[in-house]
Coordinates of C-alpha atoms in Angstrom, one line a residue:
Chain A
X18 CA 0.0 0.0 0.0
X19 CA 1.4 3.1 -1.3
X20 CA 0.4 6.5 0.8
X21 CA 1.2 9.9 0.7
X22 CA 1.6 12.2 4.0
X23 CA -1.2 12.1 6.3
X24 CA -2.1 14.6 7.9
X25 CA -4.3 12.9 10.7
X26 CA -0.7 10.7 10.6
X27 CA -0.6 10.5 14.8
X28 CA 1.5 7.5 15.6
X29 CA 1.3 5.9 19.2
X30 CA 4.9 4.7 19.0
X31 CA 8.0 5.6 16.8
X32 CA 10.6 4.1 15.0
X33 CA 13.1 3.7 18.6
X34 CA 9.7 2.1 20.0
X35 CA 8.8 4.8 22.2
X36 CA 5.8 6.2 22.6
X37 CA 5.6 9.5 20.8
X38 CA 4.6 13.2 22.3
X39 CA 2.7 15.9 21.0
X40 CA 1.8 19.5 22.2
X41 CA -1.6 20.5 23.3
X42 CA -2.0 21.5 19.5
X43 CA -1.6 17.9 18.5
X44 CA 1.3 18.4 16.7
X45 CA 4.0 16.3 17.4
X46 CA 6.5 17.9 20.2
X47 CA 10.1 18.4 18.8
X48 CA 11.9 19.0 22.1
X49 CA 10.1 15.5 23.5
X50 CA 11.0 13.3 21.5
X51 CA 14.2 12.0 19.5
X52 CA 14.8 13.8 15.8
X53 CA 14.6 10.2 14.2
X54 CA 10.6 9.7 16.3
X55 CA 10.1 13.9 15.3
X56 CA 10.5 12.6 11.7
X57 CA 8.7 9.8 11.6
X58 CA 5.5 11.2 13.2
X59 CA 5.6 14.4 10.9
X60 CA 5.3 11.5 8.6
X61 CA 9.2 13.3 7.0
X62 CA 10.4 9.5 7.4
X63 CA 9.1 6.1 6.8
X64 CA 10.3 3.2 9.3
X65 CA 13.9 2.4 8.0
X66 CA 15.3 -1.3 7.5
X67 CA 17.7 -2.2 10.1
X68 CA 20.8 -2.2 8.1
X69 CA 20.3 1.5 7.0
X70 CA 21.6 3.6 9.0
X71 CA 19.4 6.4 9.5
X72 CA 22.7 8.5 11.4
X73 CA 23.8 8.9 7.6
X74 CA 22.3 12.4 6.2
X75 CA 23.1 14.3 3.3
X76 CA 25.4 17.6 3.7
X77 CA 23.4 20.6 5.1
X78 CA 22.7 23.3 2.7
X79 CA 23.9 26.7 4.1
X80 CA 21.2 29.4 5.2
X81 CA 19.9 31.9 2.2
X82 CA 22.2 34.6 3.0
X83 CA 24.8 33.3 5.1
X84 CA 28.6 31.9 4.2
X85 CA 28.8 29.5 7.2
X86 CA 25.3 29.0 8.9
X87 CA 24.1 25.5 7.8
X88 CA 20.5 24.3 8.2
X89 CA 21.2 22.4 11.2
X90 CA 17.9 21.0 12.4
X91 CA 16.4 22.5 16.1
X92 CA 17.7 20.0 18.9
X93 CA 15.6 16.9 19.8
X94 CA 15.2 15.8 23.3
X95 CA 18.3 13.8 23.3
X96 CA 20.7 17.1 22.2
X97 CA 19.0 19.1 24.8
X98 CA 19.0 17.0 27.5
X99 CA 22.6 16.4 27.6
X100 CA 23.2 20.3 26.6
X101 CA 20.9 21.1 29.9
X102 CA 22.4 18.7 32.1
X103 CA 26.3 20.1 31.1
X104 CA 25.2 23.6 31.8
X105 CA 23.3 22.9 35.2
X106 CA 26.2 20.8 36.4
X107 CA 29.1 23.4 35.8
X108 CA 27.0 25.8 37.1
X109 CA 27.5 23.8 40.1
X110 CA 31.1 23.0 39.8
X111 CA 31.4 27.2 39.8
X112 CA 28.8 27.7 42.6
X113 CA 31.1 29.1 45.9
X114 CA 32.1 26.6 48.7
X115 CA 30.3 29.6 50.7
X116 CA 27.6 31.6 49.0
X117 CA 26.0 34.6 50.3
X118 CA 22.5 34.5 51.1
X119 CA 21.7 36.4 47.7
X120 CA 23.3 33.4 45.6
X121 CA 21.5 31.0 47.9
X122 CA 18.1 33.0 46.9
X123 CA 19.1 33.2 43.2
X124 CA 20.4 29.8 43.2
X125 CA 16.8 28.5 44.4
X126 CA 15.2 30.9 42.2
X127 CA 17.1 29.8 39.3
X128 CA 16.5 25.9 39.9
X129 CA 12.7 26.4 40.3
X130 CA 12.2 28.2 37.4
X131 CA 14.2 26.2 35.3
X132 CA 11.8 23.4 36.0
X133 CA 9.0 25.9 34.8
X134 CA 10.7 27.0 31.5
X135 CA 12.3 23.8 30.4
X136 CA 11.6 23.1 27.0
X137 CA 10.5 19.3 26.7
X138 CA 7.0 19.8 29.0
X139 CA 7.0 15.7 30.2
X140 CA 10.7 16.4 31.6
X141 CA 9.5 20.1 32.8
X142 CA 7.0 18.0 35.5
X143 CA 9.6 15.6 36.5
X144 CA 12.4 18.0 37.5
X145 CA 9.4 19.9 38.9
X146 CA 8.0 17.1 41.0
X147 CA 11.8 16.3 42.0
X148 CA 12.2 20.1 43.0
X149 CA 8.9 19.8 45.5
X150 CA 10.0 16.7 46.9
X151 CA 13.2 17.5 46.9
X152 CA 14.2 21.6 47.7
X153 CA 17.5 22.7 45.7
X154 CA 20.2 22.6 48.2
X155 CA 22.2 25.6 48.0
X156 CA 24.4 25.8 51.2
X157 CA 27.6 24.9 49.6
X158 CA 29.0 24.0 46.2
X159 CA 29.4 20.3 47.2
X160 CA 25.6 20.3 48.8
X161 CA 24.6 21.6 45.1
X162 CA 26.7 19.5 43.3
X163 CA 25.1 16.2 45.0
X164 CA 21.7 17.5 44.6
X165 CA 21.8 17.8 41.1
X166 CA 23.6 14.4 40.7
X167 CA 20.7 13.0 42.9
X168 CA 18.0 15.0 40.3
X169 CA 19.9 13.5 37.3
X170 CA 20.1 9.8 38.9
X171 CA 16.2 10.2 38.9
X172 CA 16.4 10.9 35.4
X173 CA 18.7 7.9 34.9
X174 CA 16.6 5.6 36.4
X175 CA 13.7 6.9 34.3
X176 CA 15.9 6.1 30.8
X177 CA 17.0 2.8 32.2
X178 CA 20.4 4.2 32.6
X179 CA 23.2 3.5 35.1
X180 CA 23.1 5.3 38.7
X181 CA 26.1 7.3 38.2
X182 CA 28.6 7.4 41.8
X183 CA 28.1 11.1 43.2
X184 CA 30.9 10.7 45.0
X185 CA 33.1 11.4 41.6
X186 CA 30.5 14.6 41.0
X187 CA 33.3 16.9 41.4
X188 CA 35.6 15.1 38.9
X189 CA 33.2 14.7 36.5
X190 CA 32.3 18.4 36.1
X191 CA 35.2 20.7 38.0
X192 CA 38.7 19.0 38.5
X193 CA 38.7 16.2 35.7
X194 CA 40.3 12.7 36.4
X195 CA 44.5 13.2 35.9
X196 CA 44.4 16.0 38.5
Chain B
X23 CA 66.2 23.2 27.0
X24 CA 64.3 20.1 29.3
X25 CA 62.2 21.4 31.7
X26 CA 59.6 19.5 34.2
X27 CA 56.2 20.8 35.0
X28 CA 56.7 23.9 36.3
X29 CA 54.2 25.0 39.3
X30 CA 54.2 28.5 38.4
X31 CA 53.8 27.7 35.0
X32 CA 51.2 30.9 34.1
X33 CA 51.6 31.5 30.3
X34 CA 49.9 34.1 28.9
X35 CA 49.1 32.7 25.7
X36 CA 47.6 29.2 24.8
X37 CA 48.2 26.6 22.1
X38 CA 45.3 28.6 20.3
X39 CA 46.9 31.8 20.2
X40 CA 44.2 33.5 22.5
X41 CA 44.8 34.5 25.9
X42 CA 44.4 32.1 29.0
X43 CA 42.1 33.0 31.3
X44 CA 42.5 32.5 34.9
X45 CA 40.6 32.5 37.9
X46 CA 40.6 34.5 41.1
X47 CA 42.7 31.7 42.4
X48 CA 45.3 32.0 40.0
X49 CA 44.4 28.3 38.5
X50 CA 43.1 28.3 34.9
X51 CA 40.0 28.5 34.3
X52 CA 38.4 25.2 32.4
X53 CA 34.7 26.9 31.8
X54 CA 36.8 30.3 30.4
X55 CA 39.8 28.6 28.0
X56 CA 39.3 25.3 25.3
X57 CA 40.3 22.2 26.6
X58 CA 43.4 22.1 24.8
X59 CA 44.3 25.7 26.2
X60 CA 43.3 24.9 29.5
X61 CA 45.6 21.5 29.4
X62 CA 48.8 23.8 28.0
X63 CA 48.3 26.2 31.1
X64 CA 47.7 23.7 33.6
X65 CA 51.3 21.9 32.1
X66 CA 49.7 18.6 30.8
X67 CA 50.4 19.4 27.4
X68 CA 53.3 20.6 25.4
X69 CA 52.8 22.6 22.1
X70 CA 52.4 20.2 19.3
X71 CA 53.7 20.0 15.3
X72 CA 51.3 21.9 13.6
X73 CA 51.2 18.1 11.6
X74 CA 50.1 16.1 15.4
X75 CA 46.1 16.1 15.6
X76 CA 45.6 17.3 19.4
X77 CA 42.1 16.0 18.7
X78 CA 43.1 12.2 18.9
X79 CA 43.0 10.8 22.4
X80 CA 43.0 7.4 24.1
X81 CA 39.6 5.4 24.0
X82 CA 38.2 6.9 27.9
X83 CA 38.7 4.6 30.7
X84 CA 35.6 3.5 33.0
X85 CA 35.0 5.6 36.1
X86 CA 35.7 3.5 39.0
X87 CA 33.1 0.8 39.5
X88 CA 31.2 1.7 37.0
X89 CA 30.0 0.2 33.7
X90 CA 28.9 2.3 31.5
X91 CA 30.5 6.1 32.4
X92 CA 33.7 7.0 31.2
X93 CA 36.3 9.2 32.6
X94 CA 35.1 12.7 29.8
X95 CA 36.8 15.4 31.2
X96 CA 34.3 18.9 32.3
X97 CA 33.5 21.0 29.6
X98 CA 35.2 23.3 28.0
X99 CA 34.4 26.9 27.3
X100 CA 33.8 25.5 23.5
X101 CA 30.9 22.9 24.7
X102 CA 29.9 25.0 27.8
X103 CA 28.9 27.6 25.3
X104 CA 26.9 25.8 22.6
X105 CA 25.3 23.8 25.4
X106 CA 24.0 26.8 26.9
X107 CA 22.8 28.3 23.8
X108 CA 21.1 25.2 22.3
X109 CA 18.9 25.6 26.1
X110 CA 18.3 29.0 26.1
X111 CA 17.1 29.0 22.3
X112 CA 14.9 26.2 22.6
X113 CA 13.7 27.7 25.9
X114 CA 12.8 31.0 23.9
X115 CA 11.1 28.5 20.9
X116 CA 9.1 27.0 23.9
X117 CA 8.1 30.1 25.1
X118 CA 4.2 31.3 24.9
X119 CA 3.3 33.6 22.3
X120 CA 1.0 35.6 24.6
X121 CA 3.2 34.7 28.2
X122 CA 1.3 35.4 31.4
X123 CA 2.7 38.0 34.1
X124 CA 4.0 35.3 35.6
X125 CA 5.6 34.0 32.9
X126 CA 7.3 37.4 32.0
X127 CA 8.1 38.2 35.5
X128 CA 10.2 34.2 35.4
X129 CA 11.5 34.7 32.0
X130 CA 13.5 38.1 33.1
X131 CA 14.9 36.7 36.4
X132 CA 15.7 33.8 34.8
X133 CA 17.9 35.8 32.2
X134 CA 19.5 37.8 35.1
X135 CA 20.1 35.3 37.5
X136 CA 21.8 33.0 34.3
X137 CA 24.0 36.1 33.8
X138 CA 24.8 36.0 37.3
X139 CA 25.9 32.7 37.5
X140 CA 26.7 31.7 34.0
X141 CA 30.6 29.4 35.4
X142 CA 32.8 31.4 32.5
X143 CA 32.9 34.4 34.3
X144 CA 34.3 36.4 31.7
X145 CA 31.2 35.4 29.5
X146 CA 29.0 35.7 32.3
X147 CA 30.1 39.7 32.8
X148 CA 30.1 40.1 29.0
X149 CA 26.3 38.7 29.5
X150 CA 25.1 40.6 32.8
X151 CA 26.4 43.9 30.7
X152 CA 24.4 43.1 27.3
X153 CA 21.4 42.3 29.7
X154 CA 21.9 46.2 31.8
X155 CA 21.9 47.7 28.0
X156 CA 19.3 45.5 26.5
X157 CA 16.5 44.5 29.4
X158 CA 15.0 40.9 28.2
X159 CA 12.1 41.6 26.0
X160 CA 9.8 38.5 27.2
X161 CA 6.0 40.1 25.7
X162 CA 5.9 37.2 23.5
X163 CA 7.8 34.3 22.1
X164 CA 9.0 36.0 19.2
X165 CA 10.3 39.1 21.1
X166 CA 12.7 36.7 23.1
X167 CA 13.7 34.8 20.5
X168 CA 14.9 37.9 18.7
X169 CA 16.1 39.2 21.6
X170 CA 18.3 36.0 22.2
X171 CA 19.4 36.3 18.3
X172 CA 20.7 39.4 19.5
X173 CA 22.2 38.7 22.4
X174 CA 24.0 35.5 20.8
X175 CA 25.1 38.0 17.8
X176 CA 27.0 40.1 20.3
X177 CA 29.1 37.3 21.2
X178 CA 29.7 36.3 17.5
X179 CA 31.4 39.9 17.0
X180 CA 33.6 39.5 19.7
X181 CA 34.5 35.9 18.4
X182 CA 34.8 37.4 14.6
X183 CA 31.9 34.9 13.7
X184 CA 29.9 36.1 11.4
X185 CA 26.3 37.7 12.3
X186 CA 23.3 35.2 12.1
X187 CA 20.4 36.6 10.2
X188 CA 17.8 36.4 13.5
X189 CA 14.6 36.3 11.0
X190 CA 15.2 32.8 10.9
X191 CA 15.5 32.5 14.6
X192 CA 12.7 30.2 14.8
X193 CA 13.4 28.1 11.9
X194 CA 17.1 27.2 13.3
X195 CA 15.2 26.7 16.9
X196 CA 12.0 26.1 16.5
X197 CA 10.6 25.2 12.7
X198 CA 13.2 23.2 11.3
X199 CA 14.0 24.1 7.7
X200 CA 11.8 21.7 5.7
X201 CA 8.6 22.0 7.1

């Protein structure tokens, strides 16, 4: 059966054999799911054999306009989670041993709305049900550093990924590991 | 002449030919320099023939006791800073076209607060000052995300890049390019 695009095309499930989520518009949600599952339930991509690799994509035309601006695509919710977590964690790693009470305020400030603004909406209500349960802790770098290690381990055990050691927080994202 | 690491090893240049940046502690700063700068200052690495790719490193070992993470070093000022743009553009191409009170009220102290503790601090300054000249403008999804453009443009000057046309802010973060 041969079909064009459909534009009632709302697929349950997508081609990693997740479940696919869309905006309250009913349009498929870019920064919630994974470019390949984006693709496939905008109905841009049909279910690819295994042996092709769908990784493999043609060169990206630049920008009109523009010498070096190529039309990269807008981050799925793979890019930006790991672009998130990098930037929350340093932000740690440069938090003071001993803050003032102002970066303690901004620091808790910051924290909760980030759970508000985040971009994918289904990982906005987890880190915001973490942040209720579990109030940013702010009193020292190392107290801020754990916390968000704990947040992400939540996360982890979400994904099905490994608990990752806190104890090595500091190594991971401040001092590196030949220092 | 054979020299061993020397502790007060402060160059002011890196392999790059840009300045290293250090922090109030007199150590280099890993969010403020590359990784390959940062590695030169802190005496790990020697110059190289321009003909030796510094880019090819040893497969990672495994943290300790772990299975799956491997010993990747903190981010550089290089990842630190596409990390944080790919959030803060996708937060502007998430943001409601007609925002709440609220919403505006979060927006702008989430910009501050992010300039305030943004861990390059010599980004981070560059930042808080764009944001005392140009408040946030957070009325509606397309005013921040041109706002960001402009903001992000800014730092492309000072890095020589070239100026990103911001009318297709919300293809590149948003849209995508074929739809």
């Amino acid at each position: 059966m041969c079909e064009g695009v459909d534009s009632k095309h709302t697929p349950k499930l997508g081609i990693s054999g997740k479940e696919i989520l869309y905006d309250e518009d009913g349009k498929p949600c870019r920064s919630c799911n994974s470019l390949l599952d984006f693709k496939f339930a905008t109905g841009r991509m049909a279910p690819l054999p295994i042996s092709q690799d769908p990784q493999v994509v043609p060169v990206a035309e630049k920008i009109p306009g523009s010498k070096t601006y190529e039309k990269v695509d807008p981050p799925d919710v793979e890019v930006l989670g790991r672009s998130s977590w990098t930037l929350l964690h340093t932000i740690a790693a440069r938090y003071p041993k001993k803050p003032s009470e102002t970066q303690k305020d901004e620091m808790q400030k910051f924290m909760t709305i980030f759970s508000h603004v985040y971009p994918c909406w289904w990982c906005a209500k987890d880190f915001e049900k973490f942040i209720t349960q579990n109030s940013p802790k702010v009193n020292s770098r190392d107290e801020l550093g754990r916390w968000l290690c704990d947040a992400h381990n939540e996360v982890n055990k979400k994904l099905g990924k490994e608990r990752f050691d806190c104890n090595f927080w500091e190594k991971r994202w401040k001092e590196g590991w030949d220092s």
